[in-house]
Coordinates of C-alpha atoms and ligand atoms in Angstrom, one line a residue:
M10 CA 191.5 92.0 112.1
S11 CA 194.4 91.5 114.4
I12 CA 194.0 87.7 114.4
I13 CA 194.2 87.5 110.7
A14 CA 197.0 90.1 110.3
S15 CA 199.2 88.2 112.8
Q16 CA 198.7 85.0 110.8
F17 CA 199.3 86.3 107.3
G18 CA 202.1 88.9 107.9
N19 CA 202.2 91.7 105.3
D20 CA 200.6 89.7 102.5
V21 CA 197.3 89.6 104.3
P22 CA 194.3 89.8 102.0
D23 CA 192.2 92.7 103.1
T24 CA 189.3 93.2 100.7
I25 CA 186.8 90.9 99.1
E26 CA 188.5 91.4 95.8
N27 CA 191.8 90.0 97.0
G28 CA 190.4 87.3 99.1
Y29 CA 189.2 88.6 102.5
F30 CA 185.5 88.6 103.3
V31 CA 183.9 89.6 106.6
F32 CA 180.7 87.7 106.5
T33 CA 178.3 89.1 109.2
I34 CA 175.4 86.7 109.6
M35 CA 172.3 87.3 111.7
P36 CA 170.5 83.9 111.2
T37 CA 168.2 84.9 114.0
L38 CA 167.3 88.3 115.5
H39 CA 165.8 86.7 118.6
C40 CA 167.0 87.9 122.0
P41 CA 165.3 87.9 125.4
Y42 CA 166.9 91.2 126.4
N43 CA 166.0 94.9 125.9
C44 CA 169.3 96.8 125.9
K45 CA 168.9 100.6 125.6
H46 CA 171.3 100.8 122.7
C47 CA 170.1 97.8 120.7
Y48 CA 169.6 98.5 117.0
L49 CA 166.8 95.8 116.7
S50 CA 163.2 96.6 117.4
L51 CA 161.2 94.8 120.1
E52 CA 159.3 93.0 117.3
Q53 CA 162.6 91.7 115.8
R54 CA 164.0 90.6 119.1
R55 CA 160.9 88.6 120.0
D56 CA 160.7 87.0 116.5
K57 CA 162.0 83.4 116.6
S58 CA 162.5 83.0 112.9
V59 CA 165.7 81.4 111.8
M60 CA 167.4 81.4 108.4
S61 CA 167.4 77.9 106.9
I62 CA 170.8 76.3 106.4
E63 CA 169.9 75.9 102.7
T64 CA 169.3 79.6 102.3
M65 CA 172.6 80.3 103.9
R66 CA 174.2 77.7 101.6
S67 CA 172.9 79.6 98.6
V68 CA 174.6 82.8 99.9
C69 CA 177.8 80.9 100.4
R70 CA 177.7 79.6 96.8
K71 CA 177.4 83.2 95.5
I72 CA 180.6 84.1 97.4
D73 CA 182.4 81.0 96.0
A74 CA 181.2 81.8 92.5
Y75 CA 182.5 85.4 92.8
W76 CA 185.9 84.1 93.9
D77 CA 186.0 81.5 91.1
E78 CA 185.7 84.5 88.8
V79 CA 188.3 86.7 90.5
Q80 CA 190.7 84.0 91.5
P81 CA 192.3 85.5 94.5
S82 CA 195.4 83.8 95.9
Q83 CA 193.8 83.2 99.2
R84 CA 190.1 82.9 100.3
V85 CA 189.6 84.0 103.9
V86 CA 186.1 84.1 105.3
M87 CA 185.5 85.6 108.7
V88 CA 182.0 84.5 109.7
Y89 CA 180.7 86.7 112.5
N90 CA 177.4 85.5 113.9
Y91 CA 175.9 88.6 115.5
G92 CA 172.2 88.0 116.2
G93 CA 170.1 88.8 118.2
E94 CA 171.4 86.3 120.7
P95 CA 173.1 83.8 118.4
T96 CA 173.1 81.0 121.0
S97 CA 169.3 81.2 121.2
V98 CA 168.9 78.9 118.1
G99 CA 170.8 76.1 119.8
P100 CA 174.1 74.3 119.4
E101 CA 172.8 72.0 116.6
Y102 CA 172.2 75.0 114.4
F103 CA 175.8 76.3 114.9
E104 CA 177.2 72.9 114.1
A105 CA 175.0 72.6 111.1
Y106 CA 176.2 75.8 109.4
V107 CA 179.8 75.2 110.4
A108 CA 179.6 71.8 108.6
M109 CA 177.7 73.4 105.6
M110 CA 180.4 76.1 105.2
A111 CA 183.1 73.4 105.4
E112 CA 181.5 71.8 102.4
E113 CA 180.9 75.0 100.4
F114 CA 184.3 76.6 101.4
P115 CA 186.8 73.7 101.1
A116 CA 190.4 74.0 102.1
S117 CA 191.2 72.4 98.7
K118 CA 190.1 75.6 97.0
G119 CA 192.3 77.7 99.3
Y120 CA 189.6 78.6 101.9
E121 CA 190.3 79.5 105.5
V122 CA 187.1 79.9 107.4
K123 CA 186.9 81.4 110.9
H124 CA 183.8 81.3 113.1
V125 CA 183.1 84.0 115.7
M126 CA 180.0 84.5 117.8
L127 CA 179.0 87.7 119.6
T128 CA 176.9 86.7 122.7
S129 CA 175.6 88.4 125.8
L130 CA 177.0 85.3 127.7
L131 CA 174.2 85.7 130.2
G132 CA 172.0 82.7 130.4
V133 CA 174.4 80.8 128.1
D134 CA 175.1 77.2 129.2
L135 CA 178.9 77.0 129.1
D136 CA 178.8 73.2 129.5
V137 CA 177.3 73.2 126.0
W138 CA 178.9 76.2 124.3
A139 CA 182.5 76.3 125.7
P140 CA 183.4 72.9 124.0
L141 CA 181.9 74.1 120.7
W142 CA 183.8 77.4 120.7
L143 CA 187.0 75.5 121.6
K144 CA 186.3 73.2 118.7
H145 CA 185.1 75.6 115.9
S146 CA 186.2 79.1 116.9
D147 CA 189.8 78.5 118.1
G148 CA 188.4 79.0 121.7
Y149 CA 187.6 82.6 120.9
V150 CA 184.2 84.4 121.7
Q151 CA 183.0 87.9 121.8
T152 CA 180.6 89.4 124.3
S153 CA 179.1 92.8 124.9
Y154 CA 180.1 95.0 127.8
D155 CA 178.5 98.4 128.4
G156 CA 179.3 99.2 132.0
G157 CA 176.4 99.9 134.3
M158 CA 174.0 100.7 131.5
R159 CA 172.4 97.3 131.6
S160 CA 172.1 97.4 135.5
T161 CA 174.6 96.5 138.2
S162 CA 173.1 93.0 138.7
Y163 CA 173.5 92.3 135.0
V164 CA 177.1 93.4 135.1
R165 CA 177.7 91.2 138.2
K166 CA 176.3 88.1 136.5
W167 CA 178.1 88.9 133.3
E168 CA 181.5 89.3 135.0
A169 CA 181.0 85.9 136.7
K170 CA 180.2 84.3 133.3
V171 CA 183.4 85.9 131.7
R172 CA 185.6 84.5 134.5
E173 CA 184.0 81.1 134.1
A174 CA 184.5 81.2 130.3
I175 CA 188.2 82.1 130.7
K176 CA 188.6 79.4 133.4
R177 CA 187.4 76.9 130.7
G178 CA 190.1 78.0 128.4
L179 CA 188.2 80.4 126.2
R180 CA 189.7 83.7 125.0
V181 CA 187.0 86.4 125.6
A182 CA 186.9 89.6 123.7
T183 CA 184.4 92.5 124.4
I184 CA 182.5 94.9 122.2
S185 CA 181.3 98.0 124.0
V186 CA 178.9 100.8 123.0
V187 CA 180.4 103.8 124.6
N188 CA 177.7 105.4 126.8
S189 CA 177.4 107.9 129.6
D190 CA 177.8 105.3 132.3
L191 CA 181.2 104.2 130.8
L192 CA 182.3 107.9 130.6
E193 CA 181.4 108.2 134.2
Q194 CA 183.3 105.0 135.1
G195 CA 186.3 106.5 133.2
P196 CA 188.5 105.1 130.4
A197 CA 191.4 104.1 132.6
E198 CA 189.1 102.3 135.1
T199 CA 187.2 100.6 132.3
I200 CA 190.3 99.1 130.6
E201 CA 191.7 98.0 133.9
L202 CA 188.4 96.3 134.8
L203 CA 188.5 94.4 131.6
E204 CA 192.2 93.5 132.2
D205 CA 191.4 92.2 135.6
L206 CA 188.7 90.0 134.2
G207 CA 191.2 88.5 131.7
V208 CA 189.6 89.9 128.5
C209 CA 192.0 89.6 125.5
E210 CA 190.6 92.2 123.0
T211 CA 188.2 95.1 123.1
G212 CA 186.2 97.0 120.5
W213 CA 184.4 100.3 121.0
L214 CA 181.4 101.7 119.1
P215 CA 179.5 105.0 119.3
F216 CA 175.9 105.0 120.7
M217 CA 173.2 105.0 118.1
L218 CA 169.7 106.4 118.0
N219 CA 167.2 103.6 117.9
E220 CA 163.6 102.5 118.9
Q221 CA 164.6 101.8 122.5
N222 CA 166.1 105.2 123.2
S223 CA 164.2 107.5 120.8
V224 CA 161.7 108.6 123.5
P225 CA 162.4 112.1 124.6
G226 CA 165.4 112.5 126.9
K227 CA 166.6 108.9 126.7
Y228 CA 169.1 109.2 123.9
D229 CA 170.6 112.4 125.3
R230 CA 170.9 110.7 128.7
Y231 CA 173.1 107.8 127.4
A232 CA 174.7 109.0 124.2
P233 CA 178.1 110.8 124.5
T234 CA 178.9 113.5 122.0
M235 CA 181.4 112.5 119.3
E236 CA 184.0 114.7 121.1
A237 CA 183.4 112.9 124.4
F238 CA 183.6 109.6 122.5
N239 CA 186.9 110.6 120.9
N240 CA 188.4 111.8 124.2
F241 CA 187.4 108.6 125.9
M242 CA 189.2 106.6 123.3
I243 CA 192.3 108.7 123.3
Q244 CA 192.5 108.6 127.1
M245 CA 192.0 104.9 127.1
L246 CA 194.8 104.4 124.6
D247 CA 197.2 106.7 126.5
H248 CA 196.4 104.6 129.6
W249 CA 196.9 101.4 127.7
Y250 CA 200.5 102.5 126.8
A251 CA 201.1 103.5 130.4
L252 CA 200.1 100.1 131.6
R253 CA 202.2 98.4 129.0
H254 CA 205.2 100.5 130.1
R255 CA 204.6 99.1 133.6
G256 CA 204.7 95.6 132.2
R257 CA 201.0 95.0 132.4
M258 CA 198.9 93.2 129.8
P259 CA 195.7 95.2 129.2
P260 CA 193.4 93.8 126.5
S261 CA 194.2 95.2 123.0
I262 CA 192.1 98.1 121.7
G263 CA 190.7 97.0 118.3
E264 CA 190.2 100.5 116.9
A265 CA 193.9 101.4 117.5
H266 CA 195.0 98.2 115.8
F267 CA 192.6 98.9 112.9
A268 CA 193.9 102.5 112.4
V269 CA 197.5 101.4 112.3
D270 CA 196.9 98.3 110.2
R271 CA 194.7 100.2 107.6
A272 CA 197.2 103.0 107.3
R273 CA 199.6 100.5 105.7
R274 CA 197.1 99.2 103.2
N275 CA 195.2 100.6 100.2
S276 CA 192.2 102.9 100.4
A277 CA 189.7 100.2 99.5
S278 CA 190.7 98.2 102.5
N279 CA 188.9 100.7 104.7
L280 CA 185.5 100.0 103.2
C281 CA 183.0 99.0 105.8
G282 CA 181.9 95.7 104.2
Q283 CA 181.5 94.2 107.6
T284 CA 178.5 96.4 108.4
L285 CA 176.5 94.5 105.8
F286 CA 174.3 92.2 107.7
L287 CA 172.7 89.0 106.4
L288 CA 169.2 88.8 108.0
P289 CA 167.1 85.7 108.7
D290 CA 165.0 86.2 105.5
G291 CA 168.1 86.3 103.3
E292 CA 168.3 90.1 102.9
F293 CA 171.7 91.6 103.0
V294 CA 171.3 95.1 104.5
L295 CA 173.2 98.1 105.8
P296 CA 171.8 99.3 109.1
N297 CA 170.0 102.7 108.9
Y298 CA 171.6 104.5 111.9
K299 CA 170.2 107.9 110.9
D300 CA 166.6 106.9 111.3
G301 CA 167.1 104.3 114.0
Ligands
LIG24 S1 171.8 91.4 124.1 FE1 172.3 92.3 122.0 S2 170.6 91.7 120.7 FE2 169.9 91.4 122.8 S3 168.9 93.3 123.4 FE3 171.0 93.5 124.0 S4 172.1 94.5 122.3 FE4 170.1 93.7 121.5

């Protein structure tokens, strides 16, 4: 949100009706990992099916047809590729859908298309991917960070990958599922650790019940209460301000930006359109968090 807001000032489009669409695609659910908070089942993560470019094209045509009817003054499409592990389908696939969307969403019709990928970064060949993100994603990439929950050796390897990505000129943002290990690490230490790595933006989500953690005791072991989640966020924001007063540059906290930004806009701009996911078989779904 902050990227777009800074580019369009106060006239920023903020709903699909006035020309802003967060298009969350999951062309594959395949991922080699087994995170405790993952909302995908084991079967989904081991499934190598990939949405065809032509199916994705037909979805893009529906968006374009809708905007031809509504005629917004701008047409901004934020394409978030959230997987699974989106890099697992290979660089050619990424280049193919970027090219297809450039055809379907042309600048001549007022389109501005941004491509963002959320990757674990682990096992990702930066020789291949860093140039692609520099070329197609303004050098911006998102990666997940969940403290020690995925094991200390995972975090060590991940930190090395983040430093390497930044050294190659990428801007790295993190998305974290707040869990008991992060609470134990503490909000101040967590934001400082991400600052030290050179992370530019952060996002924070509550821990959801799912297939991986629904066995007795597991969910309760990792999931903070909503009160603990809120306290973590408030303390982190307080610490963020304290760091800024000292002249430091901690990464921005997406939720704080979002709250301030939405308060200035109309009530429809707070609708959660971005939690609609386009699955490999073409279904557009809302995740069912209640039943995992
Ligand atoms: S890396 Fe992402 S998709 Fe893979 S298991 Fe972990 S949370 Fe799920």
